[in-house]
PDB file of C-alpha atoms in Angstrom:
ATOM      1  CA  ASP W  26      -4.572  16.195   6.941  1.00 70.00           C
ATOM      2  CA  GLN W  27      -5.460  12.504   6.731  1.00 83.00           C
ATOM      3  CA  GLN W  28      -7.557  11.937   3.649  1.00 94.00           C
ATOM      4  CA  VAL W  29      -8.171   8.275   4.482  1.00 96.00           C
ATOM      5  CA  LYS W  30      -8.889   7.267   8.065  1.00 96.00           C
ATOM      6  CA  GLN W  31      -9.348   3.988   9.819  1.00 96.00           C
ATOM      7  CA  ASN W  32     -10.609   5.015  13.216  1.00 92.00           C
ATOM      8  CA  SER W  33     -10.327   1.618  14.895  1.00 94.00           C
ATOM      9  CA  PRO W  34      -6.694   0.684  15.503  1.00 94.00           C
ATOM     10  CA  SER W  35      -7.680  -2.839  16.521  1.00 96.00           C
ATOM     11  CA  LEU W  36     -10.557  -5.284  16.377  1.00 97.00           C
ATOM     12  CA  SER W  37     -10.992  -8.645  18.079  1.00 98.00           C
ATOM     13  CA  VAL W  38     -13.467 -11.196  16.720  1.00 98.00           C
ATOM     14  CA  GLN W  39     -14.327 -14.803  17.507  1.00 98.00           C
ATOM     15  CA  GLU W  40     -13.613 -17.418  14.844  1.00 97.00           C
ATOM     16  CA  GLY W  41     -16.642 -18.008  12.623  1.00 97.00           C
ATOM     17  CA  ARG W  42     -18.179 -14.612  13.321  1.00 97.00           C
ATOM     18  CA  ILE W  43     -18.238 -11.575  11.042  1.00 98.00           C
ATOM     19  CA  SER W  44     -15.401  -9.047  11.021  1.00 98.00           C
ATOM     20  CA  ILE W  45     -16.297  -5.532   9.925  1.00 98.00           C
ATOM     21  CA  LEU W  46     -13.497  -3.089   9.234  1.00 98.00           C
ATOM     22  CA  ASN W  47     -14.330   0.528   8.527  1.00 98.00           C
ATOM     23  CA  CYS W  48     -12.704   3.311   6.559  1.00 97.00           C
ATOM     24  CA  ASP W  49     -13.627   6.953   5.981  1.00 97.00           C
ATOM     25  CA  TYR W  50     -12.298   9.351   3.391  1.00 97.00           C
ATOM     26  CA  THR W  51     -12.528  13.068   2.796  1.00 96.00           C
ATOM     27  CA  ASN W  52     -11.318  13.584  -0.775  1.00 94.00           C
ATOM     28  CA  SER W  53     -14.260  13.621  -3.192  1.00 94.00           C
ATOM     29  CA  MET W  54     -11.889  12.936  -6.076  1.00 92.00           C
ATOM     30  CA  PHE W  55     -11.214   9.386  -4.886  1.00 93.00           C
ATOM     31  CA  ASP W  56     -12.891   6.995  -7.287  1.00 91.00           C
ATOM     32  CA  TYR W  57     -11.252   3.656  -6.601  1.00 93.00           C
ATOM     33  CA  PHE W  58     -10.813   1.912  -3.284  1.00 94.00           C
ATOM     34  CA  LEU W  59      -8.800  -1.104  -2.243  1.00 94.00           C
ATOM     35  CA  TRP W  60      -8.246  -3.246   0.826  1.00 97.00           C
ATOM     36  CA  TYR W  61      -4.916  -4.798   1.647  1.00 96.00           C
ATOM     37  CA  LYS W  62      -3.861  -7.251   4.329  1.00 96.00           C
ATOM     38  CA  LYS W  63      -0.412  -7.063   5.835  1.00 94.00           C
ATOM     39  CA  TYR W  64       1.555  -9.511   7.957  1.00 91.00           C
ATOM     40  CA  PRO W  65       4.682  -8.402   9.826  1.00 85.00           C
ATOM     41  CA  ALA W  66       7.845  -8.273   7.711  1.00 80.00           C
ATOM     42  CA  GLU W  67       5.841  -8.711   4.494  1.00 87.00           C
ATOM     43  CA  GLY W  68       4.452  -6.339   1.926  1.00 91.00           C
ATOM     44  CA  PRO W  69       0.697  -5.668   1.783  1.00 93.00           C
ATOM     45  CA  THR W  70      -1.370  -8.289  -0.033  1.00 94.00           C
ATOM     46  CA  PHE W  71      -4.246  -7.140  -2.217  1.00 92.00           C
ATOM     47  CA  LEU W  72      -7.651  -8.407  -1.056  1.00 95.00           C
ATOM     48  CA  ILE W  73     -10.481  -6.690  -2.881  1.00 95.00           C
ATOM     49  CA  SER W  74     -11.307  -3.430  -4.610  1.00 93.00           C
ATOM     50  CA  ILE W  75     -14.324  -1.371  -5.586  1.00 94.00           C
ATOM     51  CA  SER W  76     -14.936   1.357  -8.091  1.00 92.00           C
ATOM     52  CA  SER W  77     -16.995   4.396  -7.162  1.00 92.00           C
ATOM     53  CA  ILE W  78     -19.637   3.392  -9.701  1.00 93.00           C
ATOM     54  CA  LYS W  79     -20.516   0.418  -7.512  1.00 94.00           C
ATOM     55  CA  ASP W  80     -21.688   0.137  -3.940  1.00 95.00           C
ATOM     56  CA  LYS W  81     -20.779  -3.481  -3.300  1.00 97.00           C
ATOM     57  CA  ASN W  82     -18.211  -6.002  -4.436  1.00 97.00           C
ATOM     58  CA  GLU W  83     -17.844  -9.594  -3.268  1.00 97.00           C
ATOM     59  CA  ASP W  84     -15.033 -12.092  -3.495  1.00 96.00           C
ATOM     60  CA  GLY W  85     -15.505 -15.258  -1.511  1.00 97.00           C
ATOM     61  CA  ARG W  86     -15.528 -14.463   2.193  1.00 97.00           C
ATOM     62  CA  PHE W  87     -14.721 -10.797   1.549  1.00 98.00           C
ATOM     63  CA  THR W  88     -17.273  -8.104   0.700  1.00 98.00           C
ATOM     64  CA  VAL W  89     -16.579  -4.403   0.388  1.00 98.00           C
ATOM     65  CA  PHE W  90     -19.366  -1.842   0.706  1.00 98.00           C
ATOM     66  CA  LEU W  91     -19.055   1.741  -0.478  1.00 98.00           C
ATOM     67  CA  ASN W  92     -21.298   4.583   0.684  1.00 97.00           C
ATOM     68  CA  LYS W  93     -20.288   7.562  -1.425  1.00 96.00           C
ATOM     69  CA  SER W  94     -22.611  10.039   0.216  1.00 96.00           C
ATOM     70  CA  ALA W  95     -21.108   9.248   3.607  1.00 97.00           C
ATOM     71  CA  LYS W  96     -17.599   8.849   2.167  1.00 97.00           C
ATOM     72  CA  HIS W  97     -17.383   5.540   3.968  1.00 97.00           C
ATOM     73  CA  LEU W  98     -16.380   2.041   3.037  1.00 97.00           C
ATOM     74  CA  SER W  99     -16.296  -1.170   4.967  1.00 98.00           C
ATOM     75  CA  LEU W 100     -14.819  -4.620   4.564  1.00 98.00           C
ATOM     76  CA  HIS W 101     -16.822  -7.599   5.786  1.00 98.00           C
ATOM     77  CA  ILE W 102     -15.136 -10.941   6.365  1.00 98.00           C
ATOM     78  CA  VAL W 103     -17.500 -13.865   6.855  1.00 97.00           C
ATOM     79  CA  PRO W 104     -16.754 -16.254   8.429  1.00 98.00           C
ATOM     80  CA  SER W 105     -13.632 -14.976  10.123  1.00 98.00           C
ATOM     81  CA  GLN W 106     -10.730 -17.396  10.467  1.00 97.00           C
ATOM     82  CA  PRO W 107      -7.615 -17.273  12.683  1.00 96.00           C
ATOM     83  CA  GLY W 108      -5.486 -16.916   9.544  1.00 95.00           C
ATOM     84  CA  ASP W 109      -7.227 -13.618   8.880  1.00 97.00           C
ATOM     85  CA  SER W 110      -5.383 -12.092  11.837  1.00 97.00           C
ATOM     86  CA  ALA W 111      -3.304  -9.299  10.330  1.00 96.00           C
ATOM     87  CA  VAL W 112      -3.282  -5.540   9.816  1.00 96.00           C
ATOM     88  CA  TYR W 113      -5.810  -4.361   7.243  1.00 98.00           C
ATOM     89  CA  PHE W 114      -5.316  -1.177   5.249  1.00 96.00           C
ATOM     90  CA  CYS W 115      -7.823   0.616   3.112  1.00 96.00           C
ATOM     91  CA  ALA W 116      -6.462   2.698   0.264  1.00 95.00           C
ATOM     92  CA  ALA W 117      -7.895   5.097  -2.276  1.00 94.00           C
ATOM     93  CA  SER W 118      -6.873   6.554  -5.601  1.00 91.00           C
ATOM     94  CA  ALA W 119      -8.190   9.312  -7.852  1.00 89.00           C
ATOM     95  CA  ASN W 120      -8.545   9.739 -11.601  1.00 78.00           C
ATOM     96  CA  ALA W 121      -7.562   6.166 -12.404  1.00 70.00           C
ATOM     97  CA  GLY W 122      -4.091   6.771 -11.069  1.00 76.00           C
ATOM     98  CA  ASN W 123      -1.736   4.486  -9.232  1.00 82.00           C
ATOM     99  CA  MET W 124      -0.993   6.890  -6.400  1.00 89.00           C
ATOM    100  CA  LEU W 125      -2.584   5.228  -3.391  1.00 92.00           C
ATOM    101  CA  THR W 126      -3.474   7.070  -0.211  1.00 94.00           C
ATOM    102  CA  PHE W 127      -3.598   4.663   2.713  1.00 95.00           C
ATOM    103  CA  GLY W 128      -5.430   4.665   5.991  1.00 96.00           C
ATOM    104  CA  GLY W 129      -3.539   4.002   9.199  1.00 94.00           C
ATOM    105  CA  GLY W 130      -4.572   0.350   9.382  1.00 95.00           C
ATOM    106  CA  THR W 131      -6.680  -1.801  11.691  1.00 97.00           C
ATOM    107  CA  ARG W 132      -5.196  -4.792  13.469  1.00 97.00           C
ATOM    108  CA  LEU W 133      -7.648  -7.693  13.306  1.00 98.00           C
ATOM    109  CA  MET W 134      -7.321 -10.537  15.775  1.00 98.00           C
ATOM    110  CA  VAL W 135      -9.467 -13.597  15.187  1.00 97.00           C
ATOM    111  CA  LYS W 136      -9.616 -15.800  18.254  1.00 96.00           C
ATOM    112  CA  PRO W 137     -10.067 -19.580  17.881  1.00 93.00           C
TER     113      PRO W 137
ATOM    114  CA  LYS Y 186       4.416 -15.962 -12.080  1.00 64.00           C
ATOM    115  CA  ALA Y 187       7.088 -14.551  -9.782  1.00 79.00           C
ATOM    116  CA  GLY Y 188       6.050 -11.728  -7.490  1.00 92.00           C
ATOM    117  CA  VAL Y 189       7.631  -8.362  -6.907  1.00 96.00           C
ATOM    118  CA  THR Y 190      11.160  -8.706  -5.594  1.00 97.00           C
ATOM    119  CA  GLN Y 191      13.131  -6.131  -3.657  1.00 97.00           C
ATOM    120  CA  THR Y 192      16.789  -6.050  -2.765  1.00 97.00           C
ATOM    121  CA  PRO Y 193      18.297  -5.815  -0.316  1.00 97.00           C
ATOM    122  CA  ARG Y 194      15.804  -6.896   2.339  1.00 96.00           C
ATOM    123  CA  TYR Y 195      17.667  -5.201   5.164  1.00 96.00           C
ATOM    124  CA  LEU Y 196      20.108  -2.323   5.198  1.00 96.00           C
ATOM    125  CA  ILE Y 197      21.913  -0.348   7.879  1.00 97.00           C
ATOM    126  CA  LYS Y 198      23.419   3.018   7.050  1.00 97.00           C
ATOM    127  CA  THR Y 199      24.681   6.031   8.965  1.00 97.00           C
ATOM    128  CA  ARG Y 200      23.521   9.612   8.742  1.00 97.00           C
ATOM    129  CA  GLY Y 201      24.812  11.480   5.718  1.00 97.00           C
ATOM    130  CA  GLN Y 202      25.289   8.395   3.587  1.00 97.00           C
ATOM    131  CA  GLN Y 203      23.251   7.578   0.531  1.00 97.00           C
ATOM    132  CA  VAL Y 204      21.421   4.384  -0.336  1.00 98.00           C
ATOM    133  CA  THR Y 205      20.008   2.703  -3.439  1.00 98.00           C
ATOM    134  CA  LEU Y 206      17.156   0.224  -3.285  1.00 98.00           C
ATOM    135  CA  SER Y 207      16.119  -2.022  -6.124  1.00 98.00           C
ATOM    136  CA  CYS Y 208      12.772  -3.397  -7.264  1.00 98.00           C
ATOM    137  CA  SER Y 209      11.903  -5.947  -9.940  1.00 97.00           C
ATOM    138  CA  PRO Y 210       8.206  -5.853 -10.864  1.00 96.00           C
ATOM    139  CA  ILE Y 211       5.991  -8.738 -11.867  1.00 94.00           C
ATOM    140  CA  SER Y 212       6.681  -9.744 -15.455  1.00 93.00           C
ATOM    141  CA  GLY Y 213       4.549  -7.658 -17.799  1.00 91.00           C
ATOM    142  CA  HIS Y 214       3.875  -4.915 -15.271  1.00 91.00           C
ATOM    143  CA  ARG Y 215       5.048  -1.542 -16.487  1.00 91.00           C
ATOM    144  CA  SER Y 216       4.115   0.664 -13.548  1.00 92.00           C
ATOM    145  CA  VAL Y 217       6.283   0.687 -10.436  1.00 95.00           C
ATOM    146  CA  SER Y 218       5.423   2.710  -7.352  1.00 95.00           C
ATOM    147  CA  TRP Y 219       7.382   3.252  -4.160  1.00 97.00           C
ATOM    148  CA  TYR Y 220       5.989   3.735  -0.674  1.00 96.00           C
ATOM    149  CA  GLN Y 221       7.510   4.473   2.703  1.00 97.00           C
ATOM    150  CA  GLN Y 222       6.066   2.929   5.855  1.00 94.00           C
ATOM    151  CA  THR Y 223       6.907   4.347   9.278  1.00 92.00           C
ATOM    152  CA  PRO Y 224       5.164   3.907  12.634  1.00 86.00           C
ATOM    153  CA  GLY Y 225       4.366   7.613  12.831  1.00 84.00           C
ATOM    154  CA  GLN Y 226       3.276   8.422   9.264  1.00 85.00           C
ATOM    155  CA  GLY Y 227       1.978   5.075   8.070  1.00 88.00           C
ATOM    156  CA  LEU Y 228       2.183   4.144   4.405  1.00 92.00           C
ATOM    157  CA  GLN Y 229       3.036   7.121   2.219  1.00 95.00           C
ATOM    158  CA  PHE Y 230       3.396   7.342  -1.536  1.00 95.00           C
ATOM    159  CA  LEU Y 231       6.834   8.351  -2.780  1.00 96.00           C
ATOM    160  CA  PHE Y 232       6.623   8.203  -6.581  1.00 93.00           C
ATOM    161  CA  GLU Y 233       5.459   6.166  -9.546  1.00 93.00           C
ATOM    162  CA  TYR Y 234       7.312   5.290 -12.707  1.00 94.00           C
ATOM    163  CA  PHE Y 235       5.796   4.151 -15.961  1.00 92.00           C
ATOM    164  CA  SER Y 236       7.735   3.502 -19.156  1.00 90.00           C
ATOM    165  CA  GLU Y 237      10.884   4.973 -17.625  1.00 93.00           C
ATOM    166  CA  THR Y 238       9.131   8.251 -16.768  1.00 93.00           C
ATOM    167  CA  GLN Y 239       8.081   9.544 -13.384  1.00 92.00           C
ATOM    168  CA  ARG Y 240       4.306   9.804 -13.592  1.00 89.00           C
ATOM    169  CA  ASN Y 241       3.410  10.863 -10.057  1.00 88.00           C
ATOM    170  CA  LYS Y 242       5.334  12.172  -7.084  1.00 92.00           C
ATOM    171  CA  GLY Y 243       4.417  12.321  -3.419  1.00 93.00           C
ATOM    172  CA  ASN Y 244       5.296  14.965  -0.892  1.00 92.00           C
ATOM    173  CA  PHE Y 245       8.883  14.024  -0.128  1.00 95.00           C
ATOM    174  CA  PRO Y 246      12.070  16.136  -0.312  1.00 96.00           C
ATOM    175  CA  GLY Y 247      14.362  16.047  -3.317  1.00 95.00           C
ATOM    176  CA  ARG Y 248      16.749  13.731  -1.443  1.00 97.00           C
ATOM    177  CA  PHE Y 249      14.393  10.962  -2.526  1.00 97.00           C
ATOM    178  CA  SER Y 250      14.694  10.092  -6.188  1.00 96.00           C
ATOM    179  CA  GLY Y 251      14.111   7.162  -8.453  1.00 97.00           C
ATOM    180  CA  ARG Y 252      14.373   5.826 -11.932  1.00 97.00           C
ATOM    181  CA  GLN Y 253      13.027   3.050 -14.070  1.00 97.00           C
ATOM    182  CA  PHE Y 254      14.870   1.030 -16.662  1.00 96.00           C
ATOM    183  CA  SER Y 255      13.660  -0.244 -20.020  1.00 95.00           C
ATOM    184  CA  ASN Y 256      12.933  -3.671 -18.505  1.00 93.00           C
ATOM    185  CA  SER Y 257      10.640  -1.938 -15.943  1.00 94.00           C
ATOM    186  CA  ARG Y 258      13.001  -2.608 -13.042  1.00 97.00           C
ATOM    187  CA  SER Y 259      13.223   0.393 -10.761  1.00 97.00           C
ATOM    188  CA  GLU Y 260      15.616   1.856  -8.256  1.00 98.00           C
ATOM    189  CA  MET Y 261      15.103   4.493  -5.626  1.00 98.00           C
ATOM    190  CA  ASN Y 262      17.867   6.541  -4.092  1.00 98.00           C
ATOM    191  CA  VAL Y 263      17.978   8.464  -0.861  1.00 97.00           C
ATOM    192  CA  SER Y 264      20.862  10.874  -0.428  1.00 95.00           C
ATOM    193  CA  THR Y 265      22.182  12.508   2.741  1.00 96.00           C
ATOM    194  CA  LEU Y 266      20.344  10.058   4.967  1.00 97.00           C
ATOM    195  CA  GLU Y 267      18.637  11.309   8.111  1.00 97.00           C
ATOM    196  CA  LEU Y 268      17.540   9.337  11.167  1.00 96.00           C
ATOM    197  CA  GLY Y 269      13.919   9.897  10.137  1.00 95.00           C
ATOM    198  CA  ASP Y 270      14.489   8.014   6.892  1.00 97.00           C
ATOM    199  CA  SER Y 271      14.522   4.759   8.853  1.00 97.00           C
ATOM    200  CA  ALA Y 272      11.518   2.916   7.462  1.00 96.00           C
ATOM    201  CA  LEU Y 273      10.216   0.012   5.464  1.00 95.00           C
ATOM    202  CA  TYR Y 274      10.401   0.918   1.778  1.00 97.00           C
ATOM    203  CA  LEU Y 275       7.859  -0.907  -0.330  1.00 97.00           C
ATOM    204  CA  CYS Y 276       7.735  -1.284  -4.057  1.00 97.00           C
ATOM    205  CA  ALA Y 277       4.525  -2.118  -5.890  1.00 95.00           C
ATOM    206  CA  SER Y 278       3.887  -2.979  -9.514  1.00 93.00           C
ATOM    207  CA  SER Y 279       0.776  -2.917 -11.639  1.00 90.00           C
ATOM    208  CA  LEU Y 280      -0.323  -3.227 -15.223  1.00 85.00           C
ATOM    209  CA  GLN Y 281      -0.723  -0.069 -17.210  1.00 71.00           C
ATOM    210  CA  GLY Y 282      -4.128   1.476 -17.463  1.00 58.00           C
ATOM    211  CA  ALA Y 283      -6.844   2.510 -15.065  1.00 55.00           C
ATOM    212  CA  ASN Y 284      -7.636   1.155 -11.647  1.00 62.00           C
ATOM    213  CA  ASN Y 285      -5.241  -1.710 -11.579  1.00 70.00           C
ATOM    214  CA  GLU Y 286      -4.447  -3.427  -8.341  1.00 83.00           C
ATOM    215  CA  GLN Y 287      -0.934  -2.860  -7.113  1.00 88.00           C
ATOM    216  CA  PHE Y 288       1.053  -5.860  -5.985  1.00 91.00           C
ATOM    217  CA  PHE Y 289       3.625  -5.215  -3.315  1.00 94.00           C
ATOM    218  CA  GLY Y 290       7.050  -6.655  -2.710  1.00 96.00           C
ATOM    219  CA  PRO Y 291       8.288  -7.670   0.751  1.00 95.00           C
ATOM    220  CA  GLY Y 292      10.031  -4.354   1.293  1.00 96.00           C
ATOM    221  CA  THR Y 293      13.493  -3.177   2.265  1.00 97.00           C
ATOM    222  CA  ARG Y 294      13.956  -2.365   5.934  1.00 96.00           C
ATOM    223  CA  LEU Y 295      16.331   0.625   6.138  1.00 97.00           C
ATOM    224  CA  THR Y 296      17.847   1.593   9.465  1.00 97.00           C
ATOM    225  CA  VAL Y 297      19.758   4.858   9.701  1.00 97.00           C
ATOM    226  CA  LEU Y 298      22.102   5.174  12.681  1.00 96.00           C
TER     227      LEU Y 298
END
């Protein structure tokens, strides 16, 4: 039973446009959510996080939105750059723990 | 500040053997977690160590074990290797406390023949 799902395995966006990556979860105990970016042969790199007490968090070009009632979060990248091309994972944890449950990832391709 | 380091980066073993992977966390980080990444199952949590004690454990068989030393460095061991253990094993470290971001190492690519 996948508790964190990323239903789009891939996404292609033109440089300069907005990239929107989506993530759904089922476990109501999740209270902290993170996005990671991963290049081949490297470990995931932390991008941005959000606590369940918030519905939005921004960091530069990256904004994460959390809709608790829908159990849905999204990552917006504006403007998208070719260097953003990578696999993006959303992850969730419960009760302030460090045990992360990951989604299956979305491969983002930003075309010049 | 140096990042999380993992050794070795690549490893080839045969079925039935055992393997030990090592992880050095970011200086000052006391929590070390291990994850397994495979094409079929994605990224899955193995276990977390904090102050030399296992704090959380994922749904993996007892062949997977780990430990943490007083300097926060951690090792994980897989005994009686199976073909399905071929994966990228990732180590992540974080500060103690609530809701801390985990910083990942580059991983150890294990191939079981």
